[in-house]
CSV table of C-alpha atoms in Angstrom, one decimal:
chain,number,residue,atom,x,y,z
C,329,MET,CA,-1.3,9.2,35.2
C,330,ALA,CA,-2.3,9.3,39.0
C,331,LYS,CA,0.1,7.4,41.4
C,332,SER,CA,-1.1,4.7,43.7
C,333,LYS,CA,0.3,1.6,45.3
C,334,TYR,CA,-0.6,-0.2,42.1
C,335,THR,CA,1.7,1.8,39.8
C,336,TYR,CA,4.4,-0.8,40.3
C,337,VAL,CA,2.6,-3.0,37.5
C,338,ARG,CA,3.7,-0.6,34.9
C,339,ASN,CA,7.3,-2.0,35.4
C,340,PHE,CA,6.1,-5.1,33.4
C,341,GLU,CA,5.6,-3.2,30.3
C,342,ILE,CA,8.1,-3.5,27.8
C,343,GLU,CA,9.1,-0.4,25.9
C,344,ASN,CA,10.2,-2.3,22.7
C,345,ARG,CA,11.6,0.8,21.1
C,346,LEU,CA,12.9,0.4,17.5
C,347,LEU,CA,16.5,1.0,16.5
C,348,PRO,CA,17.5,4.7,15.8
C,349,SER,CA,18.6,5.7,12.3
C,350,THR,CA,16.8,2.8,10.5
C,351,TRP,CA,14.0,2.9,8.1
C,352,LEU,CA,10.8,1.4,9.7
C,353,VAL,CA,8.5,-0.3,7.3
C,354,ALA,CA,5.1,-1.0,8.8
C,355,ARG,CA,3.1,-3.5,6.7
C,356,ILE,CA,-0.5,-4.2,7.2
C,357,ASP,CA,-2.1,-7.2,5.6
C,358,GLY,CA,-6.0,-8.5,5.0
C,359,GLN,CA,-6.7,-11.4,7.5
C,360,GLY,CA,-9.3,-13.7,6.0
C,361,PHE,CA,-9.9,-11.7,2.9
C,362,THR,CA,-10.4,-14.9,0.7
C,363,ASN,CA,-13.7,-15.2,2.4
C,364,PHE,CA,-14.3,-11.4,2.9
C,365,THR,CA,-14.0,-10.9,-0.8
C,366,ALA,CA,-16.3,-13.8,-1.8
C,367,LEU,CA,-18.9,-12.7,0.6
C,368,HIS,CA,-18.8,-9.1,-0.8
C,369,GLY,CA,-18.6,-10.3,-4.5
C,370,PHE,CA,-15.3,-8.7,-5.4
C,371,ARG,CA,-14.6,-9.0,-9.2
C,372,LYS,CA,-11.8,-11.3,-10.2
C,373,PRO,CA,-9.2,-11.3,-11.0
C,374,ASN,CA,-9.1,-7.6,-10.0
C,375,ASP,CA,-11.8,-5.2,-8.4
C,376,VAL,CA,-10.5,-1.5,-8.9
C,377,ARG,CA,-13.4,-0.5,-6.4
C,378,ALA,CA,-11.4,-2.6,-3.7
C,379,LEU,CA,-8.1,-1.4,-4.5
C,380,ASP,CA,-9.1,2.2,-4.7
C,381,LEU,CA,-10.6,1.8,-1.1
C,382,MET,CA,-7.4,0.4,0.1
C,383,ASN,CA,-5.6,3.6,-1.5
C,384,ARG,CA,-8.1,5.8,0.2
C,385,ALA,CA,-7.7,4.4,3.5
C,386,ALA,CA,-3.7,4.3,3.1
C,387,LYS,CA,-4.1,8.1,2.4
C,388,MET,CA,-5.8,8.9,5.3
C,389,VAL,CA,-3.0,7.1,7.3
C,390,MET,CA,-0.4,9.0,5.4
C,391,GLU,CA,-2.3,12.3,6.2
C,392,SER,CA,-2.3,11.5,9.8
C,393,MET,CA,1.1,10.2,10.3
C,394,GLN,CA,3.5,12.9,9.0
C,395,GLU,CA,6.6,11.0,9.4
C,396,ILE,CA,5.7,8.4,6.6
C,397,VAL,CA,7.6,9.2,3.5
C,398,LEU,CA,6.1,6.4,1.3
C,399,GLY,CA,3.5,4.0,1.0
C,400,TYR,CA,3.1,1.1,-1.5
C,401,GLY,CA,0.1,-1.2,-1.9
C,402,GLN,CA,-1.2,-4.1,-3.6
C,403,SER,CA,-4.2,-6.6,-3.4
C,404,ASP,CA,-5.0,-6.6,0.5
C,405,GLU,CA,-1.9,-5.4,1.9
C,406,TYR,CA,0.0,-2.0,2.2
C,407,SER,CA,3.5,-0.9,3.2
C,408,PHE,CA,4.2,2.3,5.0
C,409,VAL,CA,7.9,3.6,5.1
C,410,PHE,CA,8.6,5.8,8.2
C,411,SER,CA,11.9,8.2,7.8
C,412,LYS,CA,15.1,7.0,9.3
C,413,ASP,CA,14.6,10.0,11.8
C,414,ALA,CA,10.9,9.4,12.7
C,415,LYS,CA,10.6,10.1,16.4
C,416,ALA,CA,6.7,9.5,16.8
C,417,TYR,CA,6.0,7.7,20.0
C,418,ASP,CA,9.6,7.4,20.7
C,419,ARG,CA,9.8,4.8,18.1
C,420,ARG,CA,7.8,2.4,20.1
C,421,GLN,CA,7.0,-0.7,18.1
C,422,SER,CA,3.5,-1.5,19.6
C,423,LYS,CA,2.3,2.2,19.7
C,424,LEU,CA,3.2,2.7,15.9
C,425,SER,CA,2.1,-0.7,14.9
C,426,THR,CA,-1.3,-0.7,16.7
C,427,LEU,CA,-2.1,3.0,15.9
C,428,LEU,CA,-1.4,2.6,12.1
C,429,VAL,CA,-3.3,-0.5,11.5
C,430,SER,CA,-6.2,0.7,13.7
C,431,ARG,CA,-6.3,3.9,11.5
C,432,PHE,CA,-6.2,1.9,8.3
C,433,THR,CA,-8.9,-0.5,9.4
C,434,SER,CA,-11.4,2.3,10.7
C,435,ALA,CA,-10.8,4.2,7.5
C,436,TYR,CA,-11.5,1.2,5.4
C,437,VAL,CA,-14.8,0.7,7.3
C,438,PHE,CA,-15.4,4.4,7.1
C,439,TYR,CA,-15.0,5.0,3.2
C,440,TRP,CA,-16.6,1.4,2.5
C,441,SER,CA,-19.9,2.9,1.1
C,442,GLU,CA,-18.1,5.5,-1.0
C,443,PHE,CA,-16.7,2.7,-3.1
C,444,PHE,CA,-19.2,-0.1,-2.5
C,445,PRO,CA,-22.7,2.2,-2.7
C,446,ASP,CA,-24.8,-0.9,-3.4
C,447,THR,CA,-22.9,-3.6,-1.3
C,448,PRO,CA,-23.4,-3.3,2.5
C,449,LEU,CA,-20.7,-4.5,4.8
C,450,LYS,CA,-21.6,-7.9,5.9
C,451,SER,CA,-18.8,-9.0,8.0
C,452,LEU,CA,-15.8,-6.8,9.9
C,453,PRO,CA,-12.6,-6.6,7.8
C,454,ALA,CA,-9.6,-7.1,10.0
C,455,PHE,CA,-5.9,-6.1,9.1
C,456,ASP,CA,-2.7,-7.5,10.9
C,457,SER,CA,0.3,-5.3,11.3
C,458,ARG,CA,4.3,-5.8,11.6
C,459,ILE,CA,7.3,-3.5,11.6
C,460,VAL,CA,10.4,-4.2,10.3
C,461,MET,CA,13.6,-2.1,10.5
C,462,TYR,CA,16.0,-1.9,7.4
C,463,PRO,CA,19.5,-0.3,8.0
C,464,SER,CA,20.3,0.9,4.6
C,465,ASN,CA,18.6,2.6,1.4
C,466,LYS,CA,19.7,-0.5,-0.6
C,467,ILE,CA,17.8,-2.8,1.6
C,468,LEU,CA,14.8,-0.6,1.9
C,469,ARG,CA,14.6,-0.5,-2.0
C,470,ASP,CA,15.1,-4.2,-2.1
C,471,TYR,CA,12.1,-4.6,0.3
C,472,LEU,CA,9.9,-2.5,-2.1
C,473,CYS,CA,11.1,-4.3,-5.2
C,474,TRP,CA,10.2,-7.6,-3.6
C,475,ARG,CA,6.5,-6.3,-2.9
C,476,GLN,CA,6.2,-4.9,-6.3
C,477,ALA,CA,7.7,-8.2,-8.0
C,478,ASP,CA,5.1,-10.0,-5.9
C,479,CYS,CA,2.4,-7.9,-7.0
C,480,HIS,CA,3.3,-8.6,-10.9
C,481,ILE,CA,3.8,-12.3,-10.4
C,482,ASN,CA,0.5,-12.8,-8.6
C,483,ASN,CA,-1.5,-10.4,-11.1
C,484,MET,CA,-0.3,-12.3,-14.0
C,485,TYR,CA,-0.9,-15.7,-12.4
C,486,ASN,CA,-4.4,-14.5,-11.3
C,487,THR,CA,-5.2,-13.0,-14.7
C,488,CYS,CA,-4.6,-16.4,-16.5
C,489,PHE,CA,-6.4,-18.1,-13.9
C,490,TRP,CA,-9.5,-16.3,-14.2
C,491,ALA,CA,-9.2,-16.1,-17.9
C,492,LEU,CA,-9.2,-19.9,-18.0
C,493,VAL,CA,-12.3,-20.2,-15.4
C,494,ASP,CA,-14.6,-17.5,-16.5
C,495,LYS,CA,-13.7,-17.7,-20.4
C,496,GLY,CA,-12.0,-21.1,-20.9
C,497,GLY,CA,-14.8,-23.3,-19.1
C,498,LEU,CA,-12.1,-24.8,-16.6
C,499,ASN,CA,-12.8,-25.5,-13.2
C,500,ARG,CA,-10.3,-24.3,-10.5
C,501,LYS,CA,-8.5,-27.3,-10.2
C,502,GLU,CA,-8.1,-27.8,-14.0
C,503,ALA,CA,-6.9,-24.1,-14.2
C,504,GLU,CA,-4.4,-24.8,-11.3
C,505,LYS,CA,-3.0,-27.6,-13.1
C,506,ARG,CA,-2.8,-25.9,-16.5
C,507,LEU,CA,-0.9,-23.1,-15.1
C,508,SER,CA,1.5,-25.3,-12.9
C,509,GLY,CA,5.2,-25.0,-13.9
C,510,THR,CA,4.5,-22.1,-16.6
C,511,LEU,CA,6.8,-19.2,-16.9
C,512,SER,CA,6.0,-15.6,-17.6
C,513,LYS,CA,6.4,-16.0,-21.3
C,514,ASP,CA,4.1,-19.1,-21.3
C,515,LYS,CA,1.3,-16.8,-19.4
C,516,HIS,CA,1.7,-14.1,-21.9
C,517,GLU,CA,1.2,-16.4,-24.9
C,518,LEU,CA,-1.7,-18.3,-23.1
C,519,LEU,CA,-3.6,-14.8,-22.5
C,520,PHE,CA,-3.0,-13.5,-26.1
C,521,SER,CA,-3.5,-16.8,-28.2
C,522,GLU,CA,-6.4,-18.1,-26.4
C,523,PHE,CA,-8.2,-15.0,-25.1
C,524,GLY,CA,-6.9,-12.2,-27.1
C,525,ILE,CA,-5.6,-10.5,-23.9
C,526,ASN,CA,-2.3,-8.5,-24.4
C,527,TYR,CA,-1.2,-8.3,-20.7
C,528,ASN,CA,0.9,-5.3,-21.3
C,529,ASN,CA,-2.1,-3.4,-21.8
C,530,GLU,CA,-3.6,-4.4,-18.5
C,531,ALA,CA,-4.1,-1.3,-16.1
C,532,GLU,CA,-1.0,-0.2,-14.3
C,533,ILE,CA,-2.6,-0.3,-11.0
C,534,PHE,CA,-3.1,-4.2,-11.3
C,535,LYS,CA,0.3,-4.7,-12.6
C,536,LYS,CA,2.5,-2.5,-10.4
C,537,GLY,CA,0.3,-1.5,-7.4
C,538,SER,CA,-0.1,1.8,-6.0
C,539,VAL,CA,2.7,4.2,-4.7
C,540,LEU,CA,1.8,7.1,-2.4
C,541,ILE,CA,4.2,10.1,-2.0
C,542,ARG,CA,3.9,13.4,-0.4
C,543,ASP,CA,3.9,16.1,-3.0
C,544,LYS,CA,3.2,19.9,-3.1
C,545,GLN,CA,0.0,21.7,-4.2
C,546,HIS,CA,-0.1,25.1,-5.3
C,547,THR,CA,-3.4,27.2,-4.8
C,548,ASN,CA,-4.1,30.5,-6.0
C,549,VAL,CA,-5.6,32.6,-3.2
C,550,SER,CA,-6.0,36.4,-2.4
C,551,GLY,CA,-3.4,38.0,-0.1
C,552,PRO,CA,-4.1,40.3,2.8
C,553,ASP,CA,-3.8,43.1,0.3
C,554,GLY,CA,-6.2,41.7,-2.0
C,555,GLN,CA,-3.6,40.9,-4.6
C,556,PRO,CA,-3.3,37.1,-6.1
C,557,THR,CA,-0.8,35.0,-4.7
C,558,LYS,CA,-0.2,31.1,-4.2
C,559,ARG,CA,-0.4,29.2,-1.1
C,560,THR,CA,1.6,25.9,-1.0
C,561,SER,CA,0.4,22.8,0.8
C,562,SER,CA,1.5,19.2,1.3
C,563,VAL,CA,-0.8,16.7,-0.5
C,564,VAL,CA,-0.5,12.7,-0.8
C,565,SER,CA,-0.4,11.8,-4.4
C,566,ILE,CA,-1.1,8.3,-5.7
C,567,LEU,CA,0.9,6.8,-8.5
C,568,HIS,CA,1.0,3.5,-10.2
C,569,CYS,CA,4.6,3.4,-11.5
C,570,ASP,CA,7.9,1.2,-11.7
C,571,ILE,CA,9.8,1.5,-8.3
C,572,ILE,CA,12.3,-1.1,-9.0
C,573,LYS,CA,14.1,0.7,-11.6
C,574,ASP,CA,16.2,3.9,-10.8
C,575,LYS,CA,14.0,6.3,-12.6
C,576,PHE,CA,11.4,6.7,-9.7
C,577,TRP,CA,14.1,7.1,-7.1
C,578,THR,CA,15.9,9.8,-9.5
C,579,GLN,CA,12.7,11.9,-9.7
C,580,HIS,CA,12.0,11.8,-6.1
C,581,PRO,CA,15.5,12.0,-4.3
C,582,GLU,CA,13.5,13.5,-1.1
C,583,ILE,CA,12.2,9.9,-0.1
C,584,LEU,CA,15.5,8.4,0.5
C,585,GLY,CA,16.8,11.7,1.8
C,586,GLY,CA,14.2,11.5,4.6
C,587,LYS,CA,12.3,14.7,3.5
C,588,ALA,CA,8.6,14.2,3.6
C,589,THR,CA,7.8,16.4,0.5
C,590,ARG,CA,9.4,16.3,-2.8
C,591,THR,CA,11.5,19.3,-3.8
C,592,GLU,CA,10.7,21.7,-6.3
C,593,GLU,CA,13.6,20.3,-8.4
C,594,SER,CA,12.2,16.9,-8.5
C,595,GLY,CA,9.6,17.5,-11.2
C,596,ASP,CA,6.0,16.8,-11.5
C,597,PRO,CA,5.2,13.0,-10.9
C,598,ALA,CA,4.1,10.8,-13.7
C,599,GLY,CA,0.5,9.4,-13.6
C,600,ALA,CA,-0.3,11.2,-10.1
C,601,GLU,CA,-3.9,11.0,-9.1
């Protein structure tokens, strides 16, 4: 940057560097998506096209920001976990946050027609972004548990709500009143006894959200001598699995170990796309 007598104004900029040796979690969240989804005719209670679009945008973010070790998405939000040792942009909060959310938003617009070929984009989608530092593996896991538990609670409520409205003939206020004070077991019973819906059979993407991890892909190629050989590359895989229990973390120890790509010993991820 060229120097001039005006360069002093840079002294007013705040570096806002994030603490070292902490997990960085950037969470993006859709702004005004109640109106946005209504305007574009999203299906209720879940529109798999919209979820797949969110996953595609998140995958692009992970492919472009190599220090992200895991992503978790549900509804109109996504969380991205940066390694404790991440050094991108000197861990400057404003740089990481703005770059991530701008890439996600531009990818959401770029891939829109791929998932909604018959629905032109009628308004501009917007997402906000924040970054939170977590000092330990336990707190990081608890954060992710919180988001997945939120996914389950919201999805069960919405499944019941829209069943009451679309199939039960109730208006929205009546459906809200019917569900007020109900527990999980009550909602299971309502869905099954009144609408023949076994909630346990609902798609995992709706109940558990989406988990993005880095994986290894082996491709058969011809070597310099013409002999067949394997080329290994890193790819982002999408899972729909439980991240609250220990099984996921046992199968993917490289995530909490701070390594981007899982090791050979970790085994094949179940349900990868």
